[in-house]
Short mmCIF file of C-alpha atoms in Angstrom, two decimals:
data_model
loop_
_atom_site.label_atom_id
_atom_site.label_comp_id
_atom_site.label_asym_id
_atom_site.label_seq_id
_atom_site.Cartn_x
_atom_site.Cartn_y
_atom_site.Cartn_z
CA UNK G 1 -15.27 -0.79 16.61
CA UNK G 2 -17.17 -2.63 13.77
CA UNK G 3 -15.05 -4.22 10.98
CA UNK G 4 -15.93 -1.48 8.51
CA UNK G 5 -14.84 1.17 10.57
CA UNK G 6 -11.74 -0.44 11.57
CA UNK G 7 -10.55 -1.37 8.19
CA UNK G 8 -11.32 2.60 7.55
CA UNK G 9 -8.85 3.50 10.00
CA UNK G 10 -6.23 1.20 8.52
CA UNK G 11 -6.74 2.32 5.21
CA UNK G 12 -6.68 6.12 6.33
CA UNK G 13 -3.26 5.46 7.85
CA UNK G 14 -1.72 3.57 4.86
CA UNK G 15 -2.96 6.13 2.92
CA UNK G 16 -1.14 8.79 5.12
CA UNK G 17 2.11 6.56 4.60
CA UNK G 18 1.37 6.86 0.99
CA UNK G 19 1.27 10.86 1.46
CA UNK G 20 4.42 10.84 3.35
CA UNK G 21 6.37 8.73 1.26
CA UNK G 22 5.41 10.66 -2.20
CA UNK G 23 4.86 14.37 -0.90
CA UNK G 24 5.95 15.25 2.58
CA UNK G 25 6.74 13.24 5.75
CA UNK G 26 5.07 16.27 7.83
CA UNK G 27 1.46 15.70 6.34
CA UNK G 28 -0.97 14.12 8.63
CA UNK G 29 -4.35 12.66 7.24
CA UNK G 30 -7.34 12.36 9.45
CA UNK G 31 -10.89 12.10 9.40
CA UNK G 32 -13.03 15.62 9.71
CA UNK G 33 -16.77 16.11 9.26
CA UNK G 34 -18.66 13.23 7.41
CA UNK G 35 -17.60 12.76 4.07
CA UNK G 36 -14.33 14.65 4.12
CA UNK G 37 -10.85 13.57 4.90
CA UNK G 38 -8.39 16.49 6.19
CA UNK G 39 -4.59 16.83 5.56
CA UNK G 40 -2.71 19.03 8.03
CA UNK G 41 0.78 20.15 9.01
CA UNK G 42 1.81 20.08 12.56
CA UNK G 43 1.62 23.70 13.85
CA UNK G 44 -0.38 25.06 11.08
CA UNK G 45 -3.97 26.15 11.30
CA UNK G 46 -4.32 25.62 7.38
CA UNK G 47 -5.73 22.23 6.01
CA UNK G 48 -6.71 20.55 2.89
CA UNK G 49 -10.08 19.13 3.13
CA UNK G 50 -10.86 16.15 0.36
CA UNK G 51 -14.04 14.71 -0.47
CA UNK G 52 -14.11 11.12 0.72
CA UNK G 53 -16.82 8.55 -0.85
CA UNK G 54 -15.80 5.28 0.79
CA UNK G 55 -18.74 3.45 -0.51
CA UNK G 56 -17.54 4.32 -3.98
CA UNK G 57 -14.03 3.33 -4.06
CA UNK G 58 -14.75 0.09 -1.92
CA UNK G 59 -16.18 -1.75 -4.53
CA UNK G 60 -14.87 -4.83 -6.31
CA UNK G 61 -15.64 -4.77 -9.98
CA UNK G 62 -15.14 -2.29 -12.93
CA UNK G 63 -18.58 -0.75 -13.15
CA UNK G 64 -17.57 2.93 -11.78
CA UNK G 65 -18.42 5.86 -13.82
CA UNK G 66 -15.83 7.90 -15.20
CA UNK G 67 -15.64 11.48 -16.52
CA UNK G 68 -12.58 13.97 -17.02
CA UNK G 69 -11.43 17.38 -15.51
CA UNK G 70 -9.20 19.90 -16.89
CA UNK G 71 -6.69 21.16 -14.19
CA UNK G 72 -5.43 24.05 -16.54
CA UNK G 73 -9.11 25.60 -16.73
CA UNK G 74 -8.76 26.01 -13.11
CA UNK G 75 -4.95 27.23 -12.93
CA UNK G 76 -3.14 23.80 -11.96
CA UNK G 77 -0.91 21.87 -14.15
CA UNK G 78 -1.03 18.55 -15.52
CA UNK G 79 1.90 16.34 -15.52
CA UNK G 80 0.91 14.92 -19.07
CA UNK G 81 -0.44 18.24 -20.15
CA UNK G 82 -3.96 16.54 -20.63
CA UNK G 83 -7.39 16.30 -18.82
CA UNK G 84 -7.44 14.06 -15.90
CA UNK G 85 -9.89 10.92 -15.71
CA UNK G 86 -12.25 10.99 -12.78
CA UNK G 87 -12.95 7.34 -11.83
CA UNK G 88 -16.21 7.39 -9.67
CA UNK G 89 -17.45 10.57 -10.78
CA UNK G 90 -19.07 11.62 -14.22
CA UNK G 91 -19.23 15.24 -13.77
CA UNK G 92 -17.63 17.89 -11.44
CA UNK G 93 -20.14 20.62 -10.62
CA UNK G 94 -18.14 23.82 -9.89
CA UNK G 95 -14.36 24.30 -9.49
CA UNK G 96 -12.87 21.03 -8.50
CA UNK G 97 -10.41 22.72 -5.92
CA UNK G 98 -11.58 25.47 -4.18
CA UNK G 99 -9.63 28.25 -2.10
CA UNK G 100 -10.95 28.91 1.51
CA UNK G 101 -9.95 30.91 4.38
CA UNK G 102 -7.87 28.13 5.90
CA UNK G 103 -6.56 26.24 2.63
CA UNK G 104 -8.49 24.50 0.37
CA UNK G 105 -11.31 21.96 -0.37
CA UNK G 106 -11.16 19.48 -3.08
CA UNK G 107 -14.43 18.46 -4.60
CA UNK G 108 -12.99 14.75 -5.62
CA UNK G 109 -12.23 11.85 -3.81
CA UNK G 110 -8.48 11.57 -4.59
CA UNK G 111 -7.31 9.70 -1.85
CA UNK G 112 -10.55 6.93 -2.68
CA UNK G 113 -9.14 6.80 -5.99
CA UNK G 114 -5.59 6.17 -4.77
CA UNK G 115 -6.87 3.21 -2.46
CA UNK G 116 -8.78 1.86 -5.19
CA UNK G 117 -6.19 1.63 -7.50
CA UNK G 118 -2.96 0.74 -5.57
CA UNK G 119 -5.03 -2.00 -3.27
CA UNK G 120 -6.37 -3.30 -6.58
CA UNK G 121 -9.74 -3.70 -4.84
CA UNK G 122 -11.19 -3.48 -8.20
CA UNK G 123 -9.85 -7.06 -8.95
CA UNK G 124 -11.42 -8.91 -5.55
CA UNK G 125 -13.40 -11.79 -6.27
CA UNK G 126 -13.24 -11.50 -10.26
CA UNK G 127 -14.24 -14.48 -12.22
CA UNK G 128 -13.77 -12.91 -15.70
CA UNK G 129 -10.40 -14.17 -16.03
CA UNK G 130 -8.06 -15.67 -19.05
CA UNK G 131 -7.20 -19.29 -19.52
CA UNK G 132 -4.21 -18.81 -16.99
CA UNK G 133 -6.68 -17.30 -14.25
CA UNK G 134 -5.19 -13.85 -14.74
CA UNK G 135 -7.48 -10.76 -14.55
CA UNK G 136 -7.14 -9.32 -18.28
CA UNK G 137 -6.90 -5.89 -19.02
CA UNK G 138 -9.69 -5.69 -21.61
CA UNK G 139 -11.98 -6.16 -18.09
CA UNK G 140 -10.46 -3.49 -16.29
CA UNK G 141 -11.91 0.10 -15.69
CA UNK G 142 -8.68 1.56 -16.76
CA UNK G 143 -8.69 -0.11 -20.27
CA UNK G 144 -12.60 0.40 -20.70
CA UNK G 145 -12.34 4.21 -19.96
CA UNK G 146 -9.18 4.89 -21.81
CA UNK G 147 -6.37 5.29 -19.05
CA UNK G 148 -4.58 2.16 -18.83
CA UNK G 149 -1.52 3.94 -20.44
CA UNK G 150 -1.58 6.61 -17.93
CA UNK G 151 -0.10 6.87 -14.28
CA UNK G 152 -3.06 8.25 -13.02
CA UNK G 153 -2.47 8.00 -9.62
CA UNK G 154 0.82 9.82 -10.16
CA UNK G 155 -1.36 12.38 -12.01
CA UNK G 156 -3.57 13.06 -9.27
CA UNK G 157 -0.90 12.95 -6.47
CA UNK G 158 0.93 15.70 -8.65
CA UNK G 159 -2.18 17.89 -8.53
CA UNK G 160 -2.41 17.27 -4.71
CA UNK G 161 1.19 18.38 -4.40
CA UNK G 162 0.67 21.68 -6.20
CA UNK G 163 -2.27 22.27 -3.51
CA UNK G 164 0.04 21.30 -0.59
CA UNK G 165 2.56 23.62 -2.03
CA UNK G 166 0.18 26.42 -2.18
CA UNK G 167 -1.23 25.93 1.25
CA UNK G 168 2.27 25.52 2.85
CA UNK G 169 4.64 27.40 0.56
CA UNK G 170 7.79 26.70 3.12
CA UNK G 171 7.07 23.09 2.98
CA UNK G 172 9.48 21.05 1.40
CA UNK G 173 8.30 18.57 -1.02
CA UNK G 174 9.67 15.00 -1.90
CA UNK G 175 11.56 15.32 -4.91
CA UNK G 176 11.60 11.71 -6.85
CA UNK G 177 13.93 11.08 -9.60
CA UNK G 178 12.96 8.92 -13.09
CA UNK G 179 14.80 5.60 -13.23
CA UNK G 180 14.75 2.58 -15.59
CA UNK G 181 14.30 -0.79 -13.82
CA UNK G 182 14.98 -3.94 -16.03
CA UNK G 183 14.30 -7.29 -14.88
CA UNK G 184 14.39 -10.77 -16.97
CA UNK G 185 12.28 -13.65 -15.70
CA UNK G 186 14.58 -16.96 -16.35
CA UNK G 187 11.97 -19.45 -17.70
CA UNK G 188 14.11 -20.98 -20.19
CA UNK G 189 18.17 -20.09 -19.73
CA UNK G 190 19.19 -22.57 -22.36
CA UNK G 191 17.62 -23.77 -25.81
CA UNK G 192 19.32 -27.08 -25.74
CA UNK G 193 20.36 -27.52 -22.13
CA UNK G 194 18.55 -29.26 -19.48
CA UNK G 195 16.72 -31.13 -22.46
CA UNK G 196 16.00 -34.79 -22.36
CA UNK G 197 17.15 -36.66 -25.71
CA UNK G 198 13.70 -36.88 -27.11
CA UNK G 199 12.99 -32.98 -26.19
CA UNK G 200 16.26 -32.14 -27.80
CA UNK G 201 15.16 -34.21 -30.89
CA UNK G 202 11.94 -32.45 -30.83
CA UNK G 203 13.61 -28.85 -30.47
CA UNK G 204 16.18 -29.64 -33.71
CA UNK G 205 13.24 -30.61 -35.69
CA UNK G 206 11.54 -27.27 -35.15
CA UNK G 207 14.98 -25.65 -35.84
CA UNK G 208 14.94 -27.22 -39.38
CA UNK G 209 11.05 -27.05 -40.25
CA UNK G 210 9.80 -23.71 -38.25
CA UNK G 211 12.64 -21.68 -37.96
CA UNK G 212 14.68 -22.48 -40.79
CA UNK G 213 18.00 -22.93 -38.54
CA UNK G 214 19.61 -25.95 -40.13
CA UNK G 215 23.00 -24.83 -38.88
CA UNK G 216 21.69 -24.41 -35.42
CA UNK G 217 20.17 -27.80 -35.46
CA UNK G 218 23.52 -29.50 -36.44
CA UNK G 219 25.12 -27.94 -33.70
CA UNK G 220 22.43 -28.59 -31.01
CA UNK G 221 23.92 -32.10 -30.04
CA UNK G 222 27.38 -30.57 -29.18
CA UNK G 223 25.96 -27.50 -27.25
CA UNK G 224 23.75 -30.04 -25.24
CA UNK G 225 26.40 -32.38 -24.43
CA UNK G 226 28.72 -29.21 -23.08
CA UNK G 227 25.98 -27.70 -21.07
CA UNK G 228 26.67 -29.71 -17.87
CA UNK G 229 28.69 -27.38 -15.75
CA UNK G 230 27.65 -24.27 -17.50
CA UNK G 231 25.66 -22.69 -20.07
CA UNK G 232 27.15 -23.00 -23.58
CA UNK G 233 28.29 -19.85 -25.09
CA UNK G 234 26.58 -20.89 -28.38
CA UNK G 235 23.19 -21.47 -26.96
CA UNK G 236 20.98 -19.17 -28.50
CA UNK G 237 19.07 -18.56 -25.16
CA UNK G 238 22.16 -17.80 -23.24
CA UNK G 239 22.28 -13.99 -23.78
CA UNK G 240 22.94 -13.14 -20.00
CA UNK G 241 26.57 -11.74 -20.66
CA UNK G 242 25.12 -9.67 -23.33
CA UNK G 243 22.17 -8.37 -20.94
CA UNK G 244 24.45 -7.42 -18.11
CA UNK G 245 27.12 -5.74 -20.76
CA UNK G 246 24.17 -3.77 -22.12
CA UNK G 247 22.52 -2.86 -18.58
CA UNK G 248 26.11 -1.71 -17.41
CA UNK G 249 26.64 0.21 -20.68
CA UNK G 250 23.42 2.30 -19.47
CA UNK G 251 24.24 2.25 -15.76
CA UNK G 252 21.51 -0.14 -15.06
CA UNK G 253 21.56 -3.18 -12.44
CA UNK G 254 19.55 -5.95 -14.05
CA UNK G 255 17.47 -8.34 -11.88
CA UNK G 256 17.08 -12.11 -12.77
CA UNK G 257 14.27 -14.00 -11.12
CA UNK G 258 14.86 -17.77 -11.04
CA UNK G 259 12.39 -20.66 -10.61
CA UNK G 260 12.80 -23.00 -7.98
CA UNK G 261 10.14 -25.36 -7.86
CA UNK G 262 7.48 -27.36 -9.91
CA UNK G 263 4.00 -27.12 -9.40
CA UNK G 264 2.74 -27.74 -13.06
CA UNK G 265 5.62 -29.07 -15.03
CA UNK G 266 4.12 -28.23 -18.28
CA UNK G 267 4.38 -24.88 -17.52
CA UNK G 268 7.36 -24.40 -15.28
CA UNK G 269 11.03 -24.52 -16.00
CA UNK G 270 12.99 -27.47 -17.21
CA UNK G 271 15.89 -26.56 -14.84
CA UNK G 272 16.56 -27.08 -11.24
CA UNK G 273 18.15 -24.44 -9.13
CA UNK G 274 20.57 -26.98 -8.08
CA UNK G 275 22.16 -27.81 -11.48
CA UNK G 276 26.05 -26.58 -11.70
CA UNK G 277 25.12 -24.54 -14.69
CA UNK G 278 22.57 -22.63 -12.92
CA UNK G 279 24.54 -22.15 -9.75
CA UNK G 280 27.45 -20.98 -12.19
CA UNK G 281 24.97 -18.16 -13.52
CA UNK G 282 23.77 -17.04 -10.44
CA UNK G 283 27.46 -16.62 -9.24
CA UNK G 284 28.42 -14.48 -12.69
CA UNK G 285 25.18 -12.49 -12.22
CA UNK G 286 26.15 -11.91 -8.44
CA UNK G 287 29.94 -11.13 -9.26
CA UNK G 288 28.88 -8.42 -11.72
CA UNK G 289 26.95 -6.45 -9.42
CA UNK G 290 23.24 -7.72 -10.74
CA UNK G 291 20.43 -8.79 -8.66
CA UNK G 292 19.28 -12.47 -8.09
CA UNK G 293 15.18 -13.10 -7.50
CA UNK G 294 12.42 -15.56 -6.99
CA UNK G 295 10.26 -16.48 -9.79
CA UNK G 296 7.54 -18.53 -8.18
CA UNK G 297 6.20 -21.79 -10.09
CA UNK G 298 2.98 -21.60 -12.02
CA UNK G 299 0.42 -23.16 -9.60
CA UNK G 300 1.75 -21.02 -6.39
CA UNK G 301 -0.09 -17.87 -6.76
CA UNK G 302 -2.80 -18.95 -4.56
CA UNK G 303 -0.62 -20.91 -2.20
CA UNK G 304 1.22 -18.36 -0.01
CA UNK G 305 2.96 -21.43 1.76
CA UNK G 306 4.24 -22.80 -1.57
CA UNK G 307 5.70 -19.17 -2.54
CA UNK G 308 7.59 -19.04 1.03
CA UNK G 309 8.96 -22.78 0.40
CA UNK G 310 10.29 -21.75 -2.79
CA UNK G 311 11.84 -18.65 -1.62
CA UNK G 312 13.67 -20.77 1.15
CA UNK G 313 14.80 -22.84 -1.83
CA UNK G 314 16.41 -19.87 -3.11
CA UNK G 315 17.82 -18.45 -0.04
CA UNK G 316 19.46 -21.75 0.50
CA UNK G 317 20.92 -22.00 -2.90
CA UNK G 318 22.34 -18.50 -2.76
CA UNK G 319 23.68 -18.67 0.66
CA UNK G 320 25.86 -21.94 -0.39
CA UNK G 321 27.09 -20.02 -3.16
CA UNK G 322 27.91 -17.19 -1.16
CA UNK G 323 25.51 -14.83 -2.61
CA UNK G 324 24.35 -12.05 -0.48
CA UNK G 325 21.88 -8.84 -1.20
CA UNK G 326 20.58 -6.17 0.81
CA UNK G 327 17.10 -6.95 -0.32
CA UNK G 328 15.15 -9.79 -2.29
CA UNK G 329 12.04 -9.56 -4.41
CA UNK G 330 10.85 -10.99 -7.79
CA UNK G 331 7.78 -11.75 -9.82
CA UNK G 332 5.16 -14.45 -10.33
CA UNK G 333 5.19 -16.69 -13.28
CA UNK G 334 2.97 -15.89 -16.01
CA UNK G 335 2.21 -12.85 -14.01
CA UNK G 336 -0.35 -14.92 -12.45
CA UNK G 337 -1.68 -13.13 -9.66
CA UNK G 338 -5.07 -13.11 -7.17
CA UNK G 339 -5.68 -10.17 -4.74
CA UNK G 340 -4.81 -10.56 -1.93
CA UNK G 341 -3.69 -14.17 -1.86
CA UNK G 342 -0.63 -13.62 -3.71
CA UNK G 343 0.40 -10.71 -1.49
CA UNK G 344 0.68 -13.07 1.60
CA UNK G 345 3.03 -15.56 -0.44
CA UNK G 346 5.65 -12.71 -0.70
CA UNK G 347 4.81 -11.62 3.04
CA UNK G 348 5.43 -14.96 4.16
CA UNK G 349 8.63 -15.50 2.22
CA UNK G 350 9.98 -12.39 4.06
CA UNK G 351 10.54 -10.76 0.23
CA UNK G 352 10.93 -6.73 0.36
CA UNK G 353 8.92 -6.40 -3.11
CA UNK G 354 7.00 -7.91 -5.91
CA UNK G 355 6.99 -6.73 -9.50
CA UNK G 356 4.50 -8.68 -11.04
CA UNK G 357 1.60 -6.33 -11.44
CA UNK G 358 1.02 -5.49 -15.05
CA UNK G 359 -1.22 -7.08 -17.44
CA UNK G 360 -0.35 -9.60 -20.00
CA UNK G 361 -2.44 -8.57 -23.05
CA UNK G 362 -1.90 -4.80 -22.45
CA UNK G 363 1.11 -2.72 -21.11
CA UNK G 364 0.27 0.30 -18.79
CA UNK G 365 -0.12 1.04 -15.23
CA UNK G 366 -2.29 -1.52 -13.62
CA UNK G 367 -2.04 0.12 -10.21
CA UNK G 368 -2.18 3.42 -11.69
CA UNK G 369 1.39 4.24 -10.57
CA UNK G 370 4.70 3.86 -11.68
CA UNK G 371 6.26 4.42 -8.07
CA UNK G 372 6.96 1.76 -5.40
CA UNK G 373 4.59 1.57 -2.52
CA UNK G 374 3.41 -0.45 0.50
CA UNK G 375 1.13 -3.19 -0.22
CA UNK G 376 -2.39 -3.28 1.34
CA UNK G 377 -5.08 -6.05 1.72
CA UNK G 378 -8.15 -4.60 0.84
CA UNK G 379 -10.23 -7.71 2.41
CA UNK G 380 -8.62 -7.45 5.50
CA UNK G 381 -8.05 -3.97 5.32
CA UNK G 382 -4.62 -4.57 6.42
CA UNK G 383 -1.12 -2.70 5.73
CA UNK G 384 1.69 -5.14 4.79
CA UNK G 385 5.38 -4.88 5.11
CA UNK G 386 5.74 -5.81 1.17
CA UNK G 387 6.07 -3.42 -1.36
CA UNK G 388 4.75 -3.29 -4.82
CA UNK G 389 7.06 -2.39 -7.49
CA UNK G 390 4.54 -2.03 -10.65
CA UNK G 391 5.49 -3.61 -13.92
CA UNK G 392 5.01 -1.28 -16.93
CA UNK G 393 5.25 -3.25 -19.47
CA UNK G 394 6.23 -7.02 -20.40
CA UNK G 395 8.39 -7.30 -23.99
CA UNK G 396 6.17 -10.07 -25.29
CA UNK G 397 2.60 -7.92 -24.54
CA UNK G 398 3.88 -5.72 -27.00
CA UNK G 399 5.51 -8.07 -29.61
CA UNK G 400 3.94 -11.21 -29.52
CA UNK G 401 1.13 -12.19 -31.90
CA UNK G 402 -1.10 -13.59 -29.26
CA UNK G 403 -1.03 -10.08 -27.25
CA UNK G 404 -0.58 -6.80 -29.00
CA UNK G 405 1.50 -8.08 -32.14
CA UNK G 406 3.42 -5.10 -32.68
CA UNK G 407 6.53 -6.64 -33.72
CA UNK G 408 10.09 -5.84 -33.15
CA UNK G 409 10.34 -2.81 -35.26
CA UNK G 410 9.58 0.97 -35.28
CA UNK G 411 5.73 0.44 -33.91
CA UNK G 412 6.83 -1.48 -30.98
CA UNK G 413 9.60 1.08 -30.34
CA UNK G 414 6.99 3.82 -30.57
CA UNK G 415 4.85 2.12 -27.77
CA UNK G 416 7.68 1.54 -25.38
CA UNK G 417 8.87 5.16 -25.66
CA UNK G 418 5.25 6.23 -25.02
CA UNK G 419 5.05 4.34 -21.79
CA UNK G 420 8.52 5.63 -20.76
CA UNK G 421 7.84 9.26 -21.63
CA UNK G 422 4.73 9.00 -19.20
CA UNK G 423 7.07 7.49 -16.13
CA UNK G 424 9.49 10.21 -16.89
CA UNK G 425 6.65 12.82 -16.68
CA UNK G 426 5.82 11.92 -13.03
CA UNK G 427 9.18 11.29 -11.92
CA UNK G 428 8.50 7.43 -11.76
CA UNK G 429 10.39 4.02 -12.67
CA UNK G 430 9.98 2.87 -15.75
CA UNK G 431 10.00 -1.12 -14.90
CA UNK G 432 10.35 -3.13 -17.78
CA UNK G 433 10.57 -6.96 -18.24
CA UNK G 434 12.58 -8.66 -21.10
CA UNK G 435 13.20 -12.36 -21.31
CA UNK G 436 16.64 -13.59 -22.20
CA UNK G 437 14.96 -15.71 -24.97
CA UNK G 438 13.71 -12.58 -26.73
CA UNK G 439 17.12 -11.39 -27.31
CA UNK G 440 18.87 -13.90 -29.67
CA UNK G 441 18.41 -11.99 -32.91
CA UNK G 442 19.86 -8.73 -34.23
CA UNK G 443 16.35 -6.90 -34.38
CA UNK G 444 15.24 -7.73 -30.87
CA UNK G 445 18.71 -6.84 -29.33
CA UNK G 446 18.36 -3.37 -31.46
CA UNK G 447 14.99 -2.93 -30.06
CA UNK G 448 15.92 -3.38 -26.58
CA UNK G 449 18.95 -1.02 -26.75
CA UNK G 450 16.66 1.56 -28.26
CA UNK G 451 14.17 1.21 -25.60
CA UNK G 452 16.70 1.56 -22.85
CA UNK G 453 18.33 4.60 -24.62
CA UNK G 454 15.13 6.61 -25.24
#
């Protein structure tokens, strides 16, 4: 068996796993005649034949054509009540979904699209990166063709679910439920704690000259001096109790991801995971029933061995504090990611999931989905144990002047709600990253609560 054939077989098996998770465990995906894949159910003579164009969807790069298809024109229901984009195809001649004597034929490579989006094959070997080495939204096919803020994979799987239901009316389909997942990268747990005297003085000057917070500057030395055993309650960045109380009010478990190494001191955290104040914070998070996870340091995203090493540091710290969890995961610092190298860091670390994959410069559906799914290496053609938990929005992507610059008022709220409603329409997970440092002001807290409540 040649490499292409074995890769193809692995991809089909992985796609079968996706179909079983998302639609029904009774579905079986296999190759049939050239240019088609076949979905069957054991004991049934019916089947769904789907166009398969591996040459189209095994391309790195964002140069695929893209058209659209209106499912309602053919009697199918769109999850977002909109025509669906068709990456890889400009036009569809005739009906896209055709009834046959034994089932249906779908004249568009839905599963090729699923593979291309979920595996992030589009990103392999890219050099059009930003200053942090990240693949930016503006270079992506989804951004260029206007569907980045849509869960396109989920929309197409919703169409496929309807075809499956009509083919096998007695088959019980998987019923997923909408949920909100909130996480917090602990980059800077304290504004004044963990500082050298020189940094403390520079921060105080900034308080006075840039932030016009004279009172805070005057209190800074006391807060700094009293942050040796636990975070000071008056430190502006110590919003952790408020975060947990807010999450508990909305019946959400927050996840807090800690940096456990230094590979680029200018970009990494100033704290050490061994510091008593950090240990006290971790214990407090655990006692209240929230999650602790890993936030690998800045230069680890191409170094699986270092990610695994930093994970061991976290595990050791948690073990020493008596912290046990059913599963562990986290997110890359600065959302730095390289397909497929970063996958193997999480895999080697034995982590259950990663929640990095959104873009820093635009929110939305980088993987085309808001459902968790098993990872796949598109270069080696290998399925991994790791699961991908797509991140839909990072707060500073929407708020910060360096990105969308929507502020912290109604315009930003509208954007968050739009993304959340899209997740709800496909019964997915609205996964949100909000840093503790962007919850010190009343307006920021109000926006955050409104996003959770919407």
